[in-house]
Tab-separated table of C-alpha atoms in Angstrom:
chain	number	residue	atom	x	y	z
A	3	MET	CA	128.345	254.801	121.472
A	4	HIS	CA	128.143	251.032	121.140
A	5	SER	CA	131.912	250.782	121.361
A	6	SER	CA	132.123	252.824	124.576
A	7	SER	CA	129.305	250.785	126.210
A	8	PHE	CA	131.094	247.569	125.305
A	9	ILE	CA	134.332	248.831	126.859
A	10	ALA	CA	132.472	250.048	129.974
A	11	SER	CA	130.979	246.604	130.568
A	12	PHE	CA	134.492	245.274	131.037
A	13	SER	CA	135.660	248.031	133.318
A	14	PRO	CA	137.700	246.937	136.375
A	15	LYS	CA	134.746	247.650	138.686
A	16	ASN	CA	132.301	245.447	136.750
A	17	ASN	CA	134.933	242.740	136.336
A	18	LYS	CA	135.345	242.548	140.141
A	19	LEU	CA	131.589	242.236	140.551
A	20	MET	CA	131.532	239.349	138.080
A	21	GLN	CA	134.367	237.617	139.915
A	22	LEU	CA	132.545	238.037	143.220
A	23	LEU	CA	129.359	236.628	141.678
A	24	PHE	CA	131.238	233.602	140.334
A	25	LYS	CA	132.783	233.003	143.779
A	26	ILE	CA	129.373	233.121	145.449
A	27	ILE	CA	127.903	230.690	142.895
A	28	ARG	CA	130.866	228.368	143.280
A	29	ALA	CA	130.617	228.448	147.071
A	30	PHE	CA	126.900	227.743	146.865
A	31	LEU	CA	127.492	224.786	144.544
A	32	ILE	CA	130.202	223.417	146.833
A	33	LEU	CA	127.894	223.698	149.847
A	34	ALA	CA	125.033	222.067	147.936
A	35	LEU	CA	127.323	219.244	146.827
A	36	ALA	CA	128.624	218.801	150.377
A	37	ALA	CA	125.085	218.730	151.768
A	38	GLY	CA	124.099	216.211	149.135
A	39	LEU	CA	127.057	214.017	150.004
A	40	VAL	CA	126.208	214.221	153.708
A	41	VAL	CA	122.581	213.227	153.069
A	42	ALA	CA	123.667	210.426	150.746
A	43	GLY	CA	126.192	209.247	153.313
A	44	LEU	CA	123.571	209.205	156.072
A	45	LEU	CA	121.160	207.246	153.890
A	46	LEU	CA	123.827	204.755	152.867
A	47	HIS	CA	124.956	204.300	156.461
A	48	ALA	CA	121.362	203.857	157.706
A	49	THR	CA	120.592	201.403	154.919
A	50	TYR	CA	123.770	199.398	155.488
A	51	THR	CA	123.222	199.217	159.269
A	52	ASN	CA	119.445	198.783	159.023
A	53	TYR	CA	117.987	196.487	161.680
A	54	THR	CA	116.247	193.621	159.857
A	55	PRO	CA	114.759	191.168	162.354
A	56	PRO	CA	113.592	187.677	161.353
A	57	PRO	CA	109.862	186.794	161.294
A	58	THR	CA	110.205	185.124	164.700
A	59	GLU	CA	112.989	185.251	167.243
A	60	SER	CA	113.524	183.562	170.600
A	61	LEU	CA	114.166	186.031	173.426
A	62	ASP	CA	116.125	185.685	176.660
A	63	THR	CA	114.381	186.201	179.977
A	64	GLN	CA	116.316	187.467	182.980
A	65	GLY	CA	115.219	187.181	186.610
A	66	SER	CA	114.558	184.656	189.348
A	67	ALA	CA	110.804	184.978	189.943
A	68	ASN	CA	108.976	181.675	189.663
A	69	ASP	CA	105.664	182.065	191.481
A	70	THR	CA	102.815	179.648	190.900
A	71	LEU	CA	100.165	180.860	188.467
A	72	SER	CA	96.724	181.309	190.015
A	73	ASN	CA	93.445	181.641	188.146
A	74	GLU	CA	93.191	185.346	189.100
A	75	LEU	CA	95.864	187.555	187.578
A	76	SER	CA	96.611	191.275	187.381
A	77	PHE	CA	98.125	193.257	184.514
A	78	LEU	CA	99.436	196.771	183.985
A	79	ILE	CA	100.235	198.368	180.623
A	80	TRP	CA	102.039	201.652	180.007
A	81	ASN	CA	103.843	203.304	177.118
A	82	ILE	CA	106.485	205.198	179.090
A	83	GLY	CA	107.651	207.262	176.087
A	84	TYR	CA	111.356	206.466	176.702
A	85	ALA	CA	111.121	208.744	179.780
A	86	GLY	CA	111.255	211.653	177.381
A	87	LEU	CA	107.675	212.824	176.946
A	88	GLY	CA	106.548	214.073	180.358
A	89	LYS	CA	103.976	216.805	180.837
A	90	GLU	CA	106.460	219.595	180.045
A	91	SER	CA	107.447	218.107	176.678
A	92	ASP	CA	106.299	218.378	173.100
A	93	PHE	CA	107.636	216.407	170.109
A	94	PHE	CA	108.928	217.686	166.781
A	95	TYR	CA	107.339	214.939	164.687
A	96	ASP	CA	103.886	215.899	165.956
A	97	GLY	CA	104.315	219.616	165.367
A	98	GLY	CA	106.261	220.491	168.516
A	99	LYS	CA	109.906	221.552	168.797
A	100	MET	CA	111.652	219.038	171.066
A	101	SER	CA	113.535	215.985	169.789
A	102	ILE	CA	115.047	214.834	173.067
A	103	PRO	CA	114.380	215.864	176.673
A	104	THR	CA	116.910	217.503	178.914
A	105	ARG	CA	118.883	215.162	181.124
A	106	GLU	CA	116.959	216.446	184.146
A	107	MET	CA	113.604	215.720	182.460
A	108	SER	CA	114.709	212.214	181.497
A	109	GLN	CA	115.874	211.438	185.030
A	110	LYS	CA	112.689	212.841	186.575
A	111	ASN	CA	110.456	210.831	184.248
A	112	LEU	CA	112.323	207.554	184.662
A	113	GLN	CA	112.362	207.935	188.431
A	114	GLY	CA	108.628	208.700	188.415
A	115	VAL	CA	107.787	205.726	186.208
A	116	THR	CA	109.907	203.386	188.319
A	117	GLN	CA	108.428	204.607	191.588
A	118	PHE	CA	104.886	204.206	190.242
A	119	LEU	CA	105.558	200.640	189.113
A	120	THR	CA	107.057	199.614	192.453
A	121	GLN	CA	104.096	201.108	194.328
A	122	ASN	CA	101.432	199.695	191.985
A	123	LYS	CA	102.643	196.175	191.338
A	124	ALA	CA	100.810	193.752	189.080
A	125	ASP	CA	101.533	190.134	188.191
A	126	PHE	CA	102.388	191.232	184.640
A	127	VAL	CA	103.780	194.630	183.627
A	128	LEU	CA	103.810	195.325	179.879
A	129	LEU	CA	105.695	198.475	178.846
A	130	GLN	CA	106.277	200.105	175.471
A	131	GLU	CA	108.946	202.591	174.301
A	132	VAL	CA	111.591	201.499	176.778
A	133	ASP	CA	115.178	202.227	175.743
A	134	ILE	CA	118.252	200.041	176.115
A	135	LYS	CA	120.740	202.657	174.985
A	136	SER	CA	119.749	205.854	173.190
A	137	ARG	CA	120.861	209.457	172.948
A	138	ARG	CA	117.366	210.580	173.896
A	139	GLY	CA	117.699	208.585	177.132
A	140	TYR	CA	121.304	209.650	177.805
A	141	GLY	CA	122.561	206.074	177.447
A	142	VAL	CA	120.614	204.742	180.429
A	143	ASN	CA	119.433	201.133	180.161
A	144	GLN	CA	115.844	201.790	181.175
A	145	VAL	CA	114.827	198.139	180.819
A	146	GLU	CA	117.470	197.089	183.330
A	147	HIS	CA	116.792	200.057	185.615
A	148	ILE	CA	113.099	199.162	185.929
A	149	GLY	CA	113.899	195.442	186.157
A	150	LYS	CA	116.151	195.987	189.156
A	151	ALA	CA	113.442	198.007	190.891
A	152	LEU	CA	110.904	195.215	190.277
A	153	ALA	CA	113.262	192.373	191.179
A	154	PRO	CA	112.904	189.434	191.388
A	155	TYR	CA	110.383	189.857	188.524
A	156	ASN	CA	111.458	188.256	185.254
A	157	THR	CA	112.443	190.703	182.523
A	158	THR	CA	112.093	190.181	178.767
A	159	PHE	CA	112.907	192.744	176.059
A	160	ALA	CA	112.030	192.818	172.357
A	161	THR	CA	113.671	195.386	170.080
A	162	ASN	CA	111.379	197.366	167.796
A	163	TYR	CA	113.471	200.496	167.224
A	164	LYS	CA	117.157	200.215	166.432
A	165	VAL	CA	118.785	202.913	164.308
A	166	ALA	CA	122.462	203.851	164.437
A	167	PHE	CA	121.728	207.541	163.844
A	168	VAL	CA	118.418	209.369	163.341
A	169	PRO	CA	119.389	212.684	161.678
A	170	GLN	CA	116.132	214.521	162.431
A	171	PRO	CA	115.652	217.266	163.376
A	172	PHE	CA	118.828	218.603	161.795
A	173	THR	CA	119.336	221.248	164.496
A	174	ASN	CA	119.344	218.660	167.288
A	175	PRO	CA	119.288	215.114	165.868
A	176	MET	CA	117.751	212.294	167.855
A	177	GLY	CA	120.901	210.291	167.155
A	178	GLY	CA	121.300	206.624	168.014
A	179	VAL	CA	118.219	204.764	169.257
A	180	HIS	CA	117.760	201.265	170.662
A	181	GLY	CA	114.401	200.665	172.301
A	182	GLY	CA	111.398	198.407	172.296
A	183	LEU	CA	108.940	196.415	174.399
A	184	ALA	CA	109.698	195.311	177.952
A	185	SER	CA	107.630	192.706	179.807
A	186	TYR	CA	108.017	191.913	183.506
A	187	SER	CA	106.257	189.140	185.438
A	188	ARG	CA	106.182	187.166	188.694
A	189	PHE	CA	106.115	183.925	186.722
A	190	LYS	CA	108.682	182.115	184.619
A	191	PRO	CA	107.596	181.765	180.972
A	192	SER	CA	108.178	178.528	179.106
A	193	SER	CA	109.061	180.595	176.052
A	194	SER	CA	109.421	184.225	174.999
A	195	MET	CA	109.224	185.101	171.314
A	196	ARG	CA	109.420	188.193	169.158
A	197	TYR	CA	106.940	188.156	166.240
A	198	GLN	CA	107.677	190.663	163.478
A	199	LEU	CA	104.519	192.446	162.330
A	200	PRO	CA	104.015	192.778	158.546
A	201	GLY	CA	104.398	195.950	156.488
A	202	SER	CA	106.830	198.859	156.527
A	203	PHE	CA	107.227	202.375	155.225
A	204	GLU	CA	108.832	202.956	151.841
A	205	TRP	CA	112.582	203.543	151.668
A	206	PRO	CA	114.191	205.719	152.999
A	207	LEU	CA	111.645	206.186	155.813
A	208	SER	CA	111.768	202.452	156.486
A	209	VAL	CA	115.349	202.642	157.782
A	210	TYR	CA	114.470	205.348	160.318
A	211	PHE	CA	111.099	204.095	161.605
A	212	LEU	CA	110.184	201.370	164.064
A	213	ASP	CA	110.081	197.670	163.195
A	214	ARG	CA	106.776	196.871	164.891
A	215	CYS	CA	106.488	193.567	166.707
A	216	LEU	CA	104.738	191.476	169.343
A	217	LEU	CA	106.416	190.162	172.490
A	218	VAL	CA	104.670	186.808	173.038
A	219	GLN	CA	105.181	184.797	176.237
A	220	ARG	CA	103.729	181.410	177.193
A	221	TYR	CA	102.949	180.121	180.661
A	222	PRO	CA	101.870	176.460	181.141
A	223	LEU	CA	98.634	175.856	183.059
A	224	SER	CA	97.580	172.853	185.133
A	225	ASN	CA	94.800	171.980	182.645
A	226	GLY	CA	97.312	171.391	179.855
A	227	LYS	CA	96.609	174.716	178.134
A	228	GLU	CA	98.788	177.819	178.067
A	229	LEU	CA	98.343	181.409	179.118
A	230	VAL	CA	99.632	183.500	176.209
A	231	VAL	CA	100.546	187.061	177.208
A	232	VAL	CA	101.221	189.508	174.391
A	233	ASN	CA	102.872	192.930	174.663
A	234	THR	CA	102.058	195.021	171.581
A	235	HIS	CA	102.769	198.427	170.054
A	236	HIS	CA	101.162	199.105	166.674
A	237	SER	CA	102.179	201.555	163.960
A	238	ALA	CA	101.743	205.320	164.054
A	239	TYR	CA	101.945	207.994	161.320
A	240	ASP	CA	100.841	205.393	158.776
A	241	GLY	CA	97.369	206.645	157.869
A	242	GLY	CA	96.054	203.203	158.780
A	243	LYS	CA	97.829	201.343	155.956
A	244	LEU	CA	100.303	199.460	158.123
A	245	LYS	CA	97.861	198.914	160.969
A	246	LYS	CA	95.499	197.172	158.543
A	247	HIS	CA	98.118	194.506	157.776
A	248	GLU	CA	99.125	194.266	161.426
A	249	MET	CA	95.538	193.686	162.528
A	250	GLU	CA	95.029	190.984	159.903
A	251	PHE	CA	98.182	189.254	161.138
A	252	ILE	CA	97.228	189.272	164.814
A	253	GLN	CA	93.669	188.183	164.050
A	254	LYS	CA	94.938	184.959	162.498
A	255	LEU	CA	97.498	184.433	165.247
A	256	TYR	CA	95.056	184.895	168.109
A	257	GLN	CA	92.353	182.800	166.474
A	258	GLU	CA	94.814	179.945	166.056
A	259	GLU	CA	95.849	180.157	169.697
A	260	TYR	CA	92.261	180.146	170.987
A	261	ASP	CA	90.164	178.323	168.380
A	262	LYS	CA	92.644	175.550	167.605
A	263	LYS	CA	94.671	175.234	170.812
A	264	GLY	CA	92.191	176.416	173.434
A	265	ASN	CA	94.787	178.700	175.022
A	266	TYR	CA	94.017	181.727	177.189
A	267	ILE	CA	95.059	184.973	175.469
A	268	VAL	CA	95.733	188.361	177.056
A	269	VAL	CA	96.984	191.163	174.815
A	270	GLY	CA	97.909	194.590	176.120
A	271	GLY	CA	99.709	197.683	174.951
A	272	ASP	CA	99.613	200.763	172.752
A	273	TRP	CA	97.386	200.101	169.725
A	274	ASN	CA	97.693	203.621	168.209
A	275	GLN	CA	93.949	203.431	167.501
A	276	CYS	CA	90.825	203.517	169.624
A	277	PRO	CA	88.977	200.386	170.774
A	278	PRO	CA	85.632	199.420	169.192
A	279	HIS	CA	82.615	201.473	170.290
A	280	PHE	CA	84.790	204.198	171.847
A	281	GLN	CA	84.266	207.760	170.593
A	282	PRO	CA	87.770	209.125	169.827
A	283	ASP	CA	86.845	212.711	170.757
A	284	LYS	CA	85.084	211.791	174.022
A	285	PHE	CA	87.355	214.091	176.038
A	286	TRP	CA	87.431	216.919	173.504
A	287	LYS	CA	86.828	220.481	174.730
A	288	THR	CA	86.158	223.691	172.804
A	289	GLY	CA	89.398	225.167	171.513
A	290	MET	CA	91.270	221.867	171.367
A	291	ASN	CA	92.662	220.306	168.221
A	292	LYS	CA	90.820	217.235	167.029
A	293	PRO	CA	93.403	214.899	165.419
A	294	ALA	CA	92.094	212.108	163.198
A	295	GLN	CA	92.073	208.838	165.091
A	296	MET	CA	91.179	205.381	163.816
A	297	THR	CA	88.806	203.054	165.657
A	298	ILE	CA	88.989	199.260	165.498
A	299	GLU	CA	86.020	197.704	163.735
A	300	PRO	CA	83.445	196.084	166.049
A	301	ASP	CA	83.500	192.826	164.082
A	302	PHE	CA	87.214	192.266	164.728
A	303	LEU	CA	87.231	189.080	166.861
A	304	PRO	CA	83.608	189.759	167.911
A	305	GLN	CA	83.465	187.104	170.653
A	306	TRP	CA	86.540	188.505	172.357
A	307	LEU	CA	86.461	191.377	174.851
A	308	TRP	CA	88.125	194.762	174.409
A	309	VAL	CA	89.049	195.979	177.866
A	310	TYR	CA	89.497	199.688	178.614
A	311	ASP	CA	88.362	202.370	181.036
A	312	PRO	CA	86.232	204.896	179.099
A	313	LYS	CA	86.495	207.434	181.929
A	314	VAL	CA	90.275	207.975	181.797
A	315	ALA	CA	92.292	209.129	178.776
A	316	THR	CA	95.460	207.144	178.108
A	317	ASN	CA	97.186	209.343	175.500
A	318	ARG	CA	97.668	213.066	174.854
A	319	GLU	CA	98.767	215.008	171.801
A	320	VAL	CA	102.338	216.288	171.996
A	321	THR	CA	102.159	219.362	169.791
A	322	ALA	CA	102.750	221.351	172.990
A	323	PRO	CA	103.365	220.674	176.694
A	324	TYR	CA	100.402	219.132	178.471
A	325	SER	CA	97.508	221.370	179.456
A	326	PRO	CA	94.304	219.798	180.842
A	327	ASP	CA	92.192	222.432	179.078
A	328	LYS	CA	94.077	222.580	175.769
A	329	SER	CA	95.617	219.158	175.066
A	330	PHE	CA	93.525	216.681	173.094
A	331	THR	CA	93.375	213.280	174.797
A	332	THR	CA	91.881	209.918	173.918
A	333	VAL	CA	92.114	206.173	174.628
A	334	ILE	CA	94.548	204.073	172.574
A	335	ASP	CA	96.070	201.878	175.327
A	336	PHE	CA	93.945	198.868	176.253
A	337	TYR	CA	93.613	195.083	176.394
A	338	LEU	CA	92.096	192.300	174.319
A	339	ILE	CA	91.171	189.041	176.076
A	340	SER	CA	89.935	185.724	174.689
A	341	PRO	CA	86.452	184.361	175.592
A	342	ASN	CA	87.889	181.971	178.194
A	343	VAL	CA	89.246	184.919	180.218
A	344	GLU	CA	86.810	186.729	182.515
A	345	LEU	CA	87.229	190.423	183.281
A	346	LEU	CA	87.125	191.269	186.984
A	347	GLU	CA	88.346	194.868	186.969
A	348	VAL	CA	89.812	197.540	184.678
A	349	LYS	CA	91.047	200.935	185.766
A	350	GLY	CA	92.767	203.719	183.863
A	351	ILE	CA	95.128	205.510	186.248
A	352	ASP	CA	95.253	209.287	185.881
A	353	VAL	CA	98.737	210.532	186.768
A	354	GLY	CA	98.301	213.822	184.912
A	355	PHE	CA	100.639	212.742	182.093
A	356	GLU	CA	103.424	213.676	184.488
A	357	TYR	CA	106.024	211.186	183.222
A	358	SER	CA	104.834	210.181	179.740
A	359	ASP	CA	102.409	211.141	176.998
A	360	HIS	CA	100.540	207.930	177.912
A	361	GLN	CA	98.901	206.790	181.136
A	362	PRO	CA	98.881	203.308	182.725
A	363	VAL	CA	95.907	200.931	182.662
A	364	TYR	CA	95.379	198.229	185.293
A	365	MET	CA	93.350	195.063	184.708
A	366	LYS	CA	92.431	192.020	186.777
A	367	VAL	CA	91.095	188.843	185.175
A	368	LYS	CA	90.091	185.296	186.004
A	369	LEU	CA	90.920	182.282	183.871
A	370	LYS	CA	87.753	180.283	183.310
A	371	PRO	CA	87.810	176.490	183.941
C-alpha cells in the first residue's frame, strides 16, 4: 500500500500540477523582483536628482513696474492650489481619489484665478502653490501666465517643490513637479531672497515632499528703513514637528528685522495652522468631519498683530468635492504685521472655493511714521 501511494504521488497528472505550481511561484518571484527593482530605481533617481536649495538664495525679479511706495498699501494672499483643486476636486493624499485634474479643470481654474486677480488688484499679490512646469498643470507656466495678466507688475518666484517624478498614486502618478511661491508687486524691490526653512521629513519622504521656504523682498523707504514683504507657505502633514522649527526660525528672523533694524514687516500666506485665538472648528456643522488643526500660540510675537477675517473660511478639506454643508472649512491663510504697521482693513473673499481649495484674503495697511 505504501509503495502504490508513493508511485501515485509521481503520476503524470500530479507531476504536471507540481510543474505548474513551480511556474507560478517563479513568475511571482520575478514580478516581485521587478517591482522591487522599479521601486529601488525610483528612489535612487529621486535621491540623485533631489532638489537641495542653499540656506539663502538671491532671486531674479521680472517686470517693469516701479511705482512710488506710499504709506498706505494693499495686499492679497491666495494659495491657488496649482489650478488643480477647484470645487469639483478631491485629493488622494487627503483621502480622496484624484492626483491631477483634467486638462479642462486646470484651464478653468487658472483662467478663474487670473481673472479674479486682474479684477481685484492689490499693490502686492502673494500666491502659493503656483507651478512653473508640472504634469498636474499640463506644462503651463502659471507664474508667467499670471504675470502677463498683471503686467507691468514685477514678478518673483521661489521654488519650494521640485521633483523629477512623483510616483504616487501608482495608478496615475503625479509625475514631474516644479512649483513654489510667486510674488507680484507694483514696486521694484531692492532685493528678493529665498530663505530655506529648517527641518524635513525622513528619507525617502524627504525627496518627494516640499522644501518649505520664505520669499523675502525689501523695499527702501524715505525714512531710511525698509518694508520687508514675506510670502510664506508652512509645512503640512507633519503633525506639527516641522512647523515648530519653522516658527522658531521666523520668530528670530522677524524680531531681528523689527527690533534691531526698525523695519516694517508684512508676512502673508498659507500657514497650515490657525491664527492665535481663532477656534479651528468655527465653521463646523453637524455631519462634517473635524480634522485636527493646530493653532499658533498667543505668546508668539505678542506685540505683533495677526490679521485675518474670522467670518470667512480660507481653506476646505479635500477628501471629497466641495459641498457647503458637508466640507469642513477653517482659516489657515492670514497675515502677520509688525507693531509699526497699522491695520486699516482685512477681508476674506468668499468665491465658493470655485478655483482652489483656498480662498483669497485682502488687507490694507498704513506704515506708521
